[in-house]
Structures are given as structure tokens and as C-alpha cells.
Coordinates of C-alpha atoms and ligand atoms in Angstrom, one line a residue:
M4 CA 78.0 44.8 27.3
I5 CA 79.4 48.2 28.4
T6 CA 83.1 48.1 29.4
N7 CA 84.3 51.6 29.7
K8 CA 82.9 54.3 31.9
Q9 CA 85.5 56.9 30.9
S10 CA 83.6 59.9 29.6
N11 CA 86.3 62.1 28.0
F12 CA 88.7 60.6 25.5
I13 CA 89.9 60.7 21.9
L14 CA 90.1 58.3 19.0
K15 CA 92.7 58.9 16.3
G16 CA 92.4 57.4 12.8
Q17 CA 90.8 57.8 9.4
I18 CA 87.6 59.6 10.1
I19 CA 84.6 59.7 7.7
Y20 CA 81.1 61.2 8.4
S21 CA 78.2 62.7 6.7
K22 CA 77.0 66.2 7.3
P23 CA 73.4 67.4 7.3
D24 CA 73.8 68.9 3.8
W25 CA 74.6 65.3 2.6
S26 CA 78.3 66.0 1.9
V27 CA 80.8 63.6 3.4
S28 CA 83.8 64.8 5.4
Y29 CA 87.0 62.7 5.0
N30 CA 89.7 63.3 7.6
E31 CA 93.0 61.4 7.4
N32 CA 95.0 60.8 10.6
A33 CA 92.5 62.9 12.5
Y34 CA 91.2 63.1 16.1
I35 CA 87.6 62.8 17.3
V36 CA 87.1 64.1 20.8
C37 CA 84.4 62.5 23.0
E38 CA 83.1 64.6 26.0
E39 CA 80.4 63.2 28.2
G40 CA 79.1 60.9 25.5
K41 CA 78.9 63.5 22.8
V42 CA 81.1 64.4 19.9
E43 CA 83.1 67.6 20.8
G44 CA 84.7 67.9 17.4
V45 CA 86.9 66.3 14.8
Y46 CA 90.4 67.8 14.4
E47 CA 93.4 67.5 12.0
N48 CA 95.6 68.9 14.8
L49 CA 94.6 68.3 18.4
P50 CA 93.9 71.6 20.2
D51 CA 95.9 72.1 23.5
A52 CA 92.6 72.0 25.5
F53 CA 92.3 68.2 24.9
K54 CA 96.0 67.2 25.4
A55 CA 95.2 65.7 28.8
Y56 CA 92.6 63.3 27.4
P57 CA 93.6 59.7 26.7
I58 CA 94.1 58.9 23.0
I59 CA 93.2 55.6 21.5
D60 CA 95.2 55.2 18.3
C61 CA 93.2 53.3 15.7
K62 CA 96.0 53.8 13.2
E63 CA 94.9 53.0 9.6
Q64 CA 91.4 51.9 10.6
L65 CA 88.3 53.7 9.5
I66 CA 86.3 55.5 12.1
I67 CA 82.7 56.1 11.1
P68 CA 79.4 56.9 12.8
G69 CA 77.4 53.9 14.1
M70 CA 74.6 53.0 11.8
S71 CA 70.8 52.8 12.5
D72 CA 68.8 49.8 11.3
L73 CA 65.3 51.2 11.0
H74 CA 63.6 47.9 10.4
V75 CA 64.6 44.4 11.6
H76 CA 62.6 41.4 12.9
A77 CA 64.6 39.8 15.7
P78 CA 62.6 36.5 15.9
Q79 CA 63.1 35.9 12.1
Y80 CA 66.9 35.6 12.5
P81 CA 66.7 31.8 12.8
F82 CA 65.4 31.3 9.3
R83 CA 67.5 34.0 7.6
G84 CA 68.5 32.8 4.1
L85 CA 65.7 30.3 3.9
G86 CA 62.3 30.4 2.0
M87 CA 63.3 33.1 -0.5
D88 CA 61.1 31.6 -3.3
L89 CA 57.9 33.2 -2.2
E90 CA 56.2 36.6 -2.2
L91 CA 55.2 38.4 0.9
L92 CA 51.9 36.9 1.9
E93 CA 52.8 33.3 1.2
W94 CA 56.2 33.9 2.8
L95 CA 54.5 35.1 6.0
N96 CA 52.1 32.1 6.1
N97 CA 54.7 29.4 5.3
H98 CA 57.8 30.6 7.0
T99 CA 57.4 33.6 9.2
F100 CA 54.3 32.9 11.3
P101 CA 55.3 29.3 12.1
E102 CA 58.8 30.5 13.3
E103 CA 57.4 33.4 15.3
A104 CA 54.9 31.1 17.0
K105 CA 57.9 29.3 18.6
Y106 CA 58.5 32.4 20.8
Q107 CA 55.7 31.3 23.0
D108 CA 58.4 29.0 24.4
I109 CA 60.7 31.3 26.5
T110 CA 63.6 28.8 26.4
Y111 CA 63.6 28.8 22.6
A112 CA 63.1 32.6 22.6
H113 CA 66.0 33.3 24.9
K114 CA 68.4 31.1 22.9
A115 CA 67.3 32.6 19.6
Y116 CA 67.5 36.1 20.8
S117 CA 70.9 35.7 22.3
I118 CA 72.2 34.7 18.8
F119 CA 70.5 37.7 17.3
V120 CA 71.9 40.2 19.9
D121 CA 75.4 38.8 19.6
D122 CA 75.4 39.3 15.9
L123 CA 73.8 42.7 16.1
L124 CA 76.5 43.7 18.5
Y125 CA 79.1 42.6 16.1
S126 CA 77.8 44.7 13.2
T127 CA 78.1 48.4 12.2
T128 CA 74.7 49.0 13.8
T129 CA 74.5 51.0 17.0
R130 CA 70.8 51.8 17.1
A131 CA 67.8 49.9 15.7
C132 CA 64.0 49.7 15.5
I133 CA 63.2 46.1 16.2
F134 CA 60.1 43.9 15.8
A135 CA 59.7 41.1 18.3
T136 CA 56.6 38.8 18.3
I137 CA 53.2 39.0 20.0
H138 CA 54.6 37.3 23.1
P139 CA 55.2 39.8 26.0
E140 CA 57.5 37.5 28.0
A141 CA 59.8 36.7 25.1
T142 CA 59.8 40.4 24.1
L143 CA 61.0 41.4 27.5
D144 CA 63.7 38.8 27.3
L145 CA 64.9 40.3 24.0
M146 CA 64.8 43.7 25.6
S147 CA 66.8 42.7 28.6
Q148 CA 69.5 41.1 26.4
L149 CA 69.6 44.3 24.2
E150 CA 69.9 46.5 27.3
A151 CA 72.8 44.4 28.5
S152 CA 74.5 44.7 25.1
G153 CA 74.7 48.5 25.4
L154 CA 73.0 49.0 22.0
Y155 CA 70.3 51.7 21.9
T156 CA 67.0 50.4 20.5
Y157 CA 63.3 50.6 20.2
V158 CA 61.6 47.3 20.5
G159 CA 58.0 46.4 19.6
K160 CA 55.8 43.6 21.0
V161 CA 53.9 42.9 17.8
N162 CA 50.1 43.3 17.6
M163 CA 48.0 41.0 15.5
D164 CA 44.4 40.0 16.2
R165 CA 43.3 38.8 12.8
N166 CA 44.7 37.0 9.7
G167 CA 47.6 35.4 11.6
S168 CA 47.7 31.7 12.1
P169 CA 46.1 29.5 14.7
R170 CA 49.3 29.5 16.7
L171 CA 50.2 33.1 16.0
Q172 CA 47.4 35.5 16.8
E173 CA 46.1 37.3 19.8
E174 CA 42.7 36.3 21.1
S175 CA 41.0 39.6 20.6
A176 CA 41.6 43.3 20.3
A177 CA 41.0 43.6 24.0
A178 CA 43.5 40.9 24.9
S179 CA 46.1 42.5 22.6
Y180 CA 45.5 45.9 24.2
K181 CA 45.8 44.5 27.7
A182 CA 49.0 42.5 27.0
T183 CA 50.6 45.4 25.2
R184 CA 49.7 47.9 28.0
E185 CA 51.2 45.6 30.7
W186 CA 54.3 45.1 28.5
I187 CA 54.8 48.8 28.1
I188 CA 54.6 49.4 31.8
S189 CA 57.0 46.6 32.5
A190 CA 59.5 47.8 29.8
N191 CA 59.4 51.4 31.0
K192 CA 60.3 50.3 34.5
S193 CA 63.1 48.0 33.5
F194 CA 65.2 49.6 30.8
K195 CA 67.1 52.8 30.1
H196 CA 68.0 52.6 26.4
T197 CA 65.8 49.8 25.2
L198 CA 62.4 51.5 24.7
P199 CA 59.0 50.2 23.8
M200 CA 57.5 51.1 20.5
L201 CA 54.0 50.4 19.2
T202 CA 54.1 47.7 16.6
P203 CA 50.9 46.9 14.7
R204 CA 52.4 44.3 12.3
F205 CA 50.5 45.7 9.4
I206 CA 46.9 46.6 8.6
P207 CA 45.9 43.0 7.5
T208 CA 46.7 41.6 10.9
C209 CA 45.1 44.4 13.0
S210 CA 41.3 44.9 13.3
D211 CA 39.8 48.4 13.4
E212 CA 39.1 47.9 17.1
L213 CA 42.7 47.0 17.8
M214 CA 44.0 50.0 15.8
N215 CA 41.7 52.3 17.9
K216 CA 43.0 50.8 21.1
L217 CA 46.6 51.3 19.9
H218 CA 45.8 54.9 19.4
T219 CA 44.6 55.1 23.0
L220 CA 47.9 53.5 24.1
Q221 CA 49.9 56.0 22.0
T222 CA 48.1 58.9 23.7
E223 CA 48.6 57.4 27.1
F224 CA 52.3 56.6 26.8
N225 CA 53.4 58.9 23.9
L226 CA 55.1 56.0 22.2
P227 CA 56.7 56.0 18.7
L228 CA 55.3 53.5 16.2
Q229 CA 56.7 51.2 13.5
S230 CA 54.9 49.2 10.8
H231 CA 54.9 48.2 7.2
L232 CA 53.5 50.2 4.3
S233 CA 52.9 49.7 0.5
E234 CA 55.3 46.7 0.2
N235 CA 53.5 44.3 -2.1
L236 CA 50.7 44.7 -4.7
S237 CA 48.5 41.8 -3.3
E238 CA 49.0 43.3 0.2
I239 CA 47.9 46.7 -1.0
N240 CA 44.7 45.3 -2.6
W241 CA 43.9 43.4 0.5
V242 CA 44.2 46.6 2.7
K243 CA 41.7 48.3 0.4
Q244 CA 39.2 45.5 1.0
L245 CA 39.9 45.4 4.8
V246 CA 39.6 49.2 5.3
P247 CA 37.2 50.2 2.5
T248 CA 37.0 53.8 3.8
S249 CA 40.8 54.3 3.3
K250 CA 41.8 56.3 0.2
F251 CA 45.3 54.7 0.2
Y252 CA 47.3 52.3 2.4
G253 CA 48.8 55.1 4.6
D254 CA 45.4 56.5 5.0
A255 CA 44.3 53.2 6.7
Y256 CA 46.9 54.1 9.5
H257 CA 46.0 57.7 9.4
Q258 CA 42.3 57.1 9.9
F259 CA 43.2 55.6 13.3
G260 CA 45.6 58.4 14.2
L261 CA 48.6 56.1 13.7
F262 CA 50.5 57.8 10.9
G263 CA 53.0 60.1 12.4
G264 CA 52.5 63.7 13.3
E265 CA 53.1 64.1 17.0
V266 CA 55.0 60.9 17.5
P267 CA 58.0 59.5 15.6
T268 CA 56.8 56.9 13.1
V269 CA 58.7 54.6 10.8
M270 CA 57.2 52.7 7.9
A271 CA 59.1 50.0 6.2
H272 CA 59.2 49.7 2.3
C273 CA 57.0 52.3 0.7
I274 CA 57.5 50.8 -2.7
Y275 CA 54.2 51.7 -4.2
S276 CA 53.2 54.8 -2.3
P277 CA 50.9 57.0 -4.4
E278 CA 51.3 60.8 -4.4
E279 CA 48.8 61.4 -1.7
E280 CA 50.6 58.9 0.6
I281 CA 53.9 60.6 -0.1
K282 CA 52.4 64.0 0.7
L283 CA 51.0 62.7 4.0
M284 CA 54.3 61.1 5.0
K285 CA 56.0 64.4 4.4
Q286 CA 53.4 66.4 6.2
N287 CA 53.4 63.9 9.2
N288 CA 57.2 63.5 9.3
V289 CA 56.9 59.7 8.7
Y290 CA 60.3 58.0 8.3
I291 CA 60.8 55.5 5.5
A292 CA 62.9 52.4 6.2
H293 CA 64.3 51.4 2.8
C294 CA 65.0 47.7 2.8
P295 CA 66.5 46.9 -0.7
E296 CA 67.5 43.3 0.0
S297 CA 64.1 42.3 1.4
N298 CA 62.4 44.0 -1.5
T299 CA 64.5 42.0 -3.9
N300 CA 64.2 38.7 -2.1
L301 CA 60.4 38.8 -1.8
S302 CA 60.1 40.1 -5.4
S303 CA 58.3 43.1 -3.8
G304 CA 59.7 45.8 -6.1
I305 CA 62.0 48.8 -6.1
A306 CA 61.3 51.8 -3.8
P307 CA 61.8 55.1 -5.6
I308 CA 64.3 56.4 -3.1
R309 CA 65.7 59.2 -5.4
K310 CA 62.2 60.5 -5.7
Y311 CA 61.7 60.5 -1.9
M312 CA 65.0 62.3 -1.5
E313 CA 63.9 64.9 -4.0
E314 CA 60.7 65.3 -2.0
G315 CA 62.7 65.8 1.2
L316 CA 61.3 62.8 3.1
N317 CA 63.1 61.3 6.0
I318 CA 64.7 58.0 4.9
G319 CA 66.9 55.5 6.6
L320 CA 67.9 51.9 5.8
G321 CA 66.5 48.6 7.2
S322 CA 68.0 45.1 7.0
D323 CA 64.4 43.6 7.4
V324 CA 65.8 40.3 8.5
A325 CA 64.7 37.7 7.6
A326 CA 63.3 38.9 4.3
G327 CA 66.8 40.5 4.2
T328 CA 69.3 37.7 4.8
G329 CA 71.6 39.4 7.3
L330 CA 72.2 42.3 9.7
S331 CA 74.9 44.1 7.6
L332 CA 73.9 47.6 6.7
L333 CA 77.0 47.8 4.6
K334 CA 75.4 45.2 2.4
S335 CA 72.1 47.1 2.5
M336 CA 74.0 50.2 1.3
A337 CA 75.5 48.3 -1.6
M338 CA 72.1 46.9 -2.5
A339 CA 70.4 50.3 -2.2
I340 CA 72.8 51.5 -4.9
Q341 CA 72.3 48.4 -7.0
V342 CA 68.5 48.5 -7.0
S343 CA 68.5 52.3 -7.7
K344 CA 70.4 51.5 -10.9
L345 CA 67.7 49.0 -11.9
Y346 CA 65.1 51.6 -11.2
Y347 CA 67.0 54.1 -13.3
C348 CA 67.4 51.9 -16.3
L349 CA 64.1 50.0 -16.1
V350 CA 61.6 52.4 -14.6
D351 CA 62.6 56.1 -14.8
Q352 CA 65.7 57.6 -16.4
D353 CA 65.1 60.9 -14.6
K354 CA 65.9 59.2 -11.3
K355 CA 69.7 59.0 -11.1
P356 CA 71.2 56.0 -9.2
L357 CA 72.2 56.6 -5.6
T358 CA 75.9 57.2 -4.9
T359 CA 78.1 55.8 -2.2
E360 CA 78.0 59.0 -0.3
E361 CA 74.2 59.2 -0.4
V362 CA 73.7 55.7 0.9
F363 CA 76.3 56.4 3.6
Y364 CA 74.1 59.3 4.7
L365 CA 71.0 57.1 4.7
A366 CA 72.7 54.4 6.9
T367 CA 74.1 56.9 9.4
L368 CA 72.6 60.4 9.6
G369 CA 69.4 59.6 7.7
G370 CA 68.3 56.8 10.0
G371 CA 70.1 58.2 13.0
S372 CA 68.0 61.3 13.1
F373 CA 65.1 59.1 14.1
F374 CA 66.9 58.7 17.5
G375 CA 67.8 62.4 17.9
K376 CA 71.2 64.0 17.3
V377 CA 72.7 60.7 16.0
G378 CA 74.6 59.5 13.0
S379 CA 77.1 62.3 12.4
F380 CA 80.4 63.6 13.9
M381 CA 79.2 67.2 13.9
P382 CA 79.7 68.8 17.4
G383 CA 76.9 67.8 19.9
Y384 CA 76.0 64.5 18.2
A385 CA 75.9 61.3 20.2
F386 CA 79.3 59.6 20.2
D387 CA 78.2 56.5 18.4
V388 CA 81.2 55.2 16.6
V389 CA 82.3 52.1 14.7
V390 CA 86.0 51.3 14.1
I391 CA 86.5 49.2 11.0
D392 CA 89.6 47.2 10.0
D393 CA 89.5 46.9 6.2
S394 CA 93.1 45.7 5.7
A395 CA 91.9 42.3 4.5
I396 CA 90.7 43.9 1.3
K397 CA 94.1 43.9 -0.4
A398 CA 95.2 46.5 -2.8
P399 CA 98.6 47.2 -4.6
R400 CA 98.3 50.9 -4.0
S401 CA 97.0 53.1 -1.3
L402 CA 93.4 54.1 -1.6
S403 CA 91.8 57.4 -0.7
L404 CA 89.3 57.4 2.2
K405 CA 86.5 57.9 -0.4
E406 CA 87.7 54.7 -2.2
R407 CA 87.9 52.8 1.0
L408 CA 84.4 53.8 2.0
E409 CA 83.1 52.5 -1.4
R410 CA 85.0 49.2 -1.1
I411 CA 83.7 48.3 2.3
L412 CA 80.2 48.2 1.0
Y413 CA 81.0 45.6 -1.6
Y414 CA 83.4 43.6 0.5
S415 CA 81.4 43.9 3.7
D416 CA 82.2 40.2 4.6
Q417 CA 85.9 41.0 4.6
V418 CA 85.9 43.8 7.2
Q419 CA 86.4 43.4 10.9
I420 CA 84.5 45.6 13.4
T421 CA 87.2 46.2 16.1
E422 CA 85.6 48.8 18.4
K423 CA 82.1 50.2 18.9
Y424 CA 80.8 53.0 21.1
V425 CA 77.3 54.2 21.8
D426 CA 76.8 57.5 23.5
G427 CA 80.5 57.4 24.4
Q428 CA 80.3 54.0 26.1
K429 CA 82.5 51.3 24.7
L430 CA 80.7 48.1 23.9
K431 CA 82.2 44.6 24.4
I432 CA 82.0 42.9 21.0
A433 CA 83.2 39.4 20.4
S434 CA 85.5 39.3 17.4
K435 CA 84.4 37.1 14.5
Ligands
GUN523 N1 54.5 42.6 6.5 C1 53.9 42.1 7.6 N2 54.8 41.4 8.3 C2 55.9 41.4 7.6 C3 57.2 40.9 7.9 O1 57.4 40.1 8.9 N3 58.2 41.1 7.0 C4 58.0 41.9 5.9 N4 59.0 42.1 5.1 N5 56.8 42.4 5.6 C5 55.8 42.2 6.5
FE524 FE1 59.5 43.8 7.9

């Protein structure tokens, strides 16, 4: 919920943000000026020009950019932390599809989505790319709750016309196209910062006919797209059988004109992407949503993020609930570091583990750039801000801001989110 219409104001506190060159700027007892929803600047000493603006003193608290969750499944929130003993395809059939089928029931959907939205609101996330289910009514309900929250999101009604389950599958490609088109029109009419996104679940659940129809919709409405890519070895083999003309998994999207290029596209996982796929992602500006917790829980593997960074690909983080157990991107940051260490020692010693500052970039500016000028406090960026009280993490000496940033990743369950702004608007978050 939005509580504050004031457009010019200042936060004072311990300000940390990433810059486009991946360096991190640490600013003790500094001021960040918001003008008309944008960051005007960060100052050690407040210039006279801003002396009339109201100052909110956050004291010792950390002030960081809001984070972008590039991949999360809202309807899977009810079974988070359950069913972690299976790999992807069995997990989908045994846990995911039965749960998602329940969203046919709008009463259940509304209740489940309200829990999800409340918890997302109380997190460091300010923007997200969200999967819903195949059900248009429930998806619109999720979107209206997100809109009311003040968060900025893309949401996808999921497409699946094959290999679902008897209770979770659209009748035909034509039925999926029709329902999706009507949903897009309805969403475009109803919401300002909760936008529709094309969401073919993944190649195994979308027929060639459906993929062609989604391309038609993309051309008609110019919508961004999200899906899954190269997550699991059995899945990758299956895609080869289902689309025999594809040279690699990404090519199966590309053949239907659904692999980036003109429109923003984000693919989750990319654990086993071959060189040609990496090349095409780079060429087509496809974003990678790195989901380290999910990749660990479903025994999927370790994505070579250092390699992707060296290649200059666009990368952000995803919680991938419910293969990831929760919405905390602070936890995802810690896990991104941890799995990169396993990759380094078990797979390739040329690929150095990720650092705190690098994963901070991925969670803020890396993913934020999918939404425009988002995820930094450089002048002109959206004023997306999270204020964090880390005083419960006790220490017998004072810590530097760099040390405090590192600590909040590993003790994410001990921090309190006290204030949150998106585009300069203060959100109403319930304290936990
Ligand atoms: N691939 C297709 N659907 C899903 C999903 O719901 N979660 C994950 N992690 N991978 C998928
Ligand atoms: Fe996923």
C-alpha cells in the first residue's frame, strides 16, 4: 500500500549502492535526495539547494537500493519448504502441478496470494518478475493485490497446453491463446505498475502451435517474456526430443521468435547452456535469473555465473519459490556466493568465487536494469530504497559498512526491514 505522496525528500543514514562499473559506494552518515521519484544524488554534506526538503533520519540503519527478484512463482508459496527430495520433473508432477491446479478456485487463490504479497512486501524486493498459473481470474487477482501493494512487477499468466496434468493444462493452443489475449487486455486496462508478461512455462509444456501463437501476441502487444532454460539434464534431453529441429534448448525458443532481441526476456537457471546458447543470449540481450537455492534444492546443478559475468551477459537473482524456500534475496546472495565456491573447487578453478560486492550488484543493479534505470543510487535512477535495521546482529566492536553488508547476507533472518520506497513512494509494510 502506498502511504506517502510527498515527492521531494531526503533520507539520512548509512548508504550503500552499486555503480555500473560493479564497484560499491559506501557512504556513512550520508544523505540521499529524492526528487519526483528519482534519485537526485547522494551527499556527505547536504547542499543548500535541498535544505528545505524534509529529512527522515534513519540513524544507524543501512539504506540500500531495492532488490529485483527476476524469477518467482507466486502460487508455489504455500508449499515452500516441502518436497525437496525430488528432481525437477518429478517435483513438478508430484508437488507443483497439484498445488497450482488449486488456483482454479478463486477463493483459495485470493487467500494464498494475499499471504504471498504480504511477505513479498516485507522483504528487500521492490520489483519482480512473477509466474502465476494458467488461470486468468486468479492471475488478475494476484495482479490487483500486487498493484495495491505499491510494488512494481511483471506478472505472467502461465501457458501450458501439453505435458501438464489432467487438472493443470489448457484445453488447446487456441484456448490458451484466447485466454491469454483476454487476460492481457484486461491487465493493461486495470493496472499501472503491475504489467503482463508472456510466460510459456517451458518448452515441454508448450506445443509448437502455442509457441507460434505466443509470438503473435508478442508482436501485437510488445510484451516482455519469461521462462525456464537449461535447468536440468532430463529436461534438456526431453526438449531435444520435443523440438527435434532445435540445435540447443535456447534455439527451441528462438525458432519461434521468443528468445529476446526486440523485447526484454528473462530465462531462469541457464545451468547447462552450451556455447551457442550463451552466444545467442548475449546477442539477443536475454537476462539470466540465477536461482542458486532452487538449483541446490532440486539437485539441478551449479550455474557458471563467473563465466557469464566474464562474457558480459545480463544477470540478476531469482528466489524461484518454491524450489527456493523463501523470498529473501539476501539469502539468495549468500547462496550465490556459496555455490560459486563449490563450482570453483569442484568444477573449474579458473572461475573465482563471487564476492559480496558482486552478488550485491546482481541483486540490485544487475536485476534492476531489466526494469529500466533501477537498482542504483546514481542520479536519475528510480528511488527504490530499502532501509534495514541490522542492530540485532550483535558485535563487540563497530563494523565498517562493507562488513555490515556482508553480515546481513548470512544473518538475513535477523534483520528488520523498516522502510521501503518504490519510485519515491513509501510502501506500507507490516513489521514482522
Ligand atoms: N520448469 C518448469 N516449471 C518450473 C517451475 O515451476 N519451477 C522450476 N524451478 N522449474 C520449472
Ligand atoms: Fe521457476
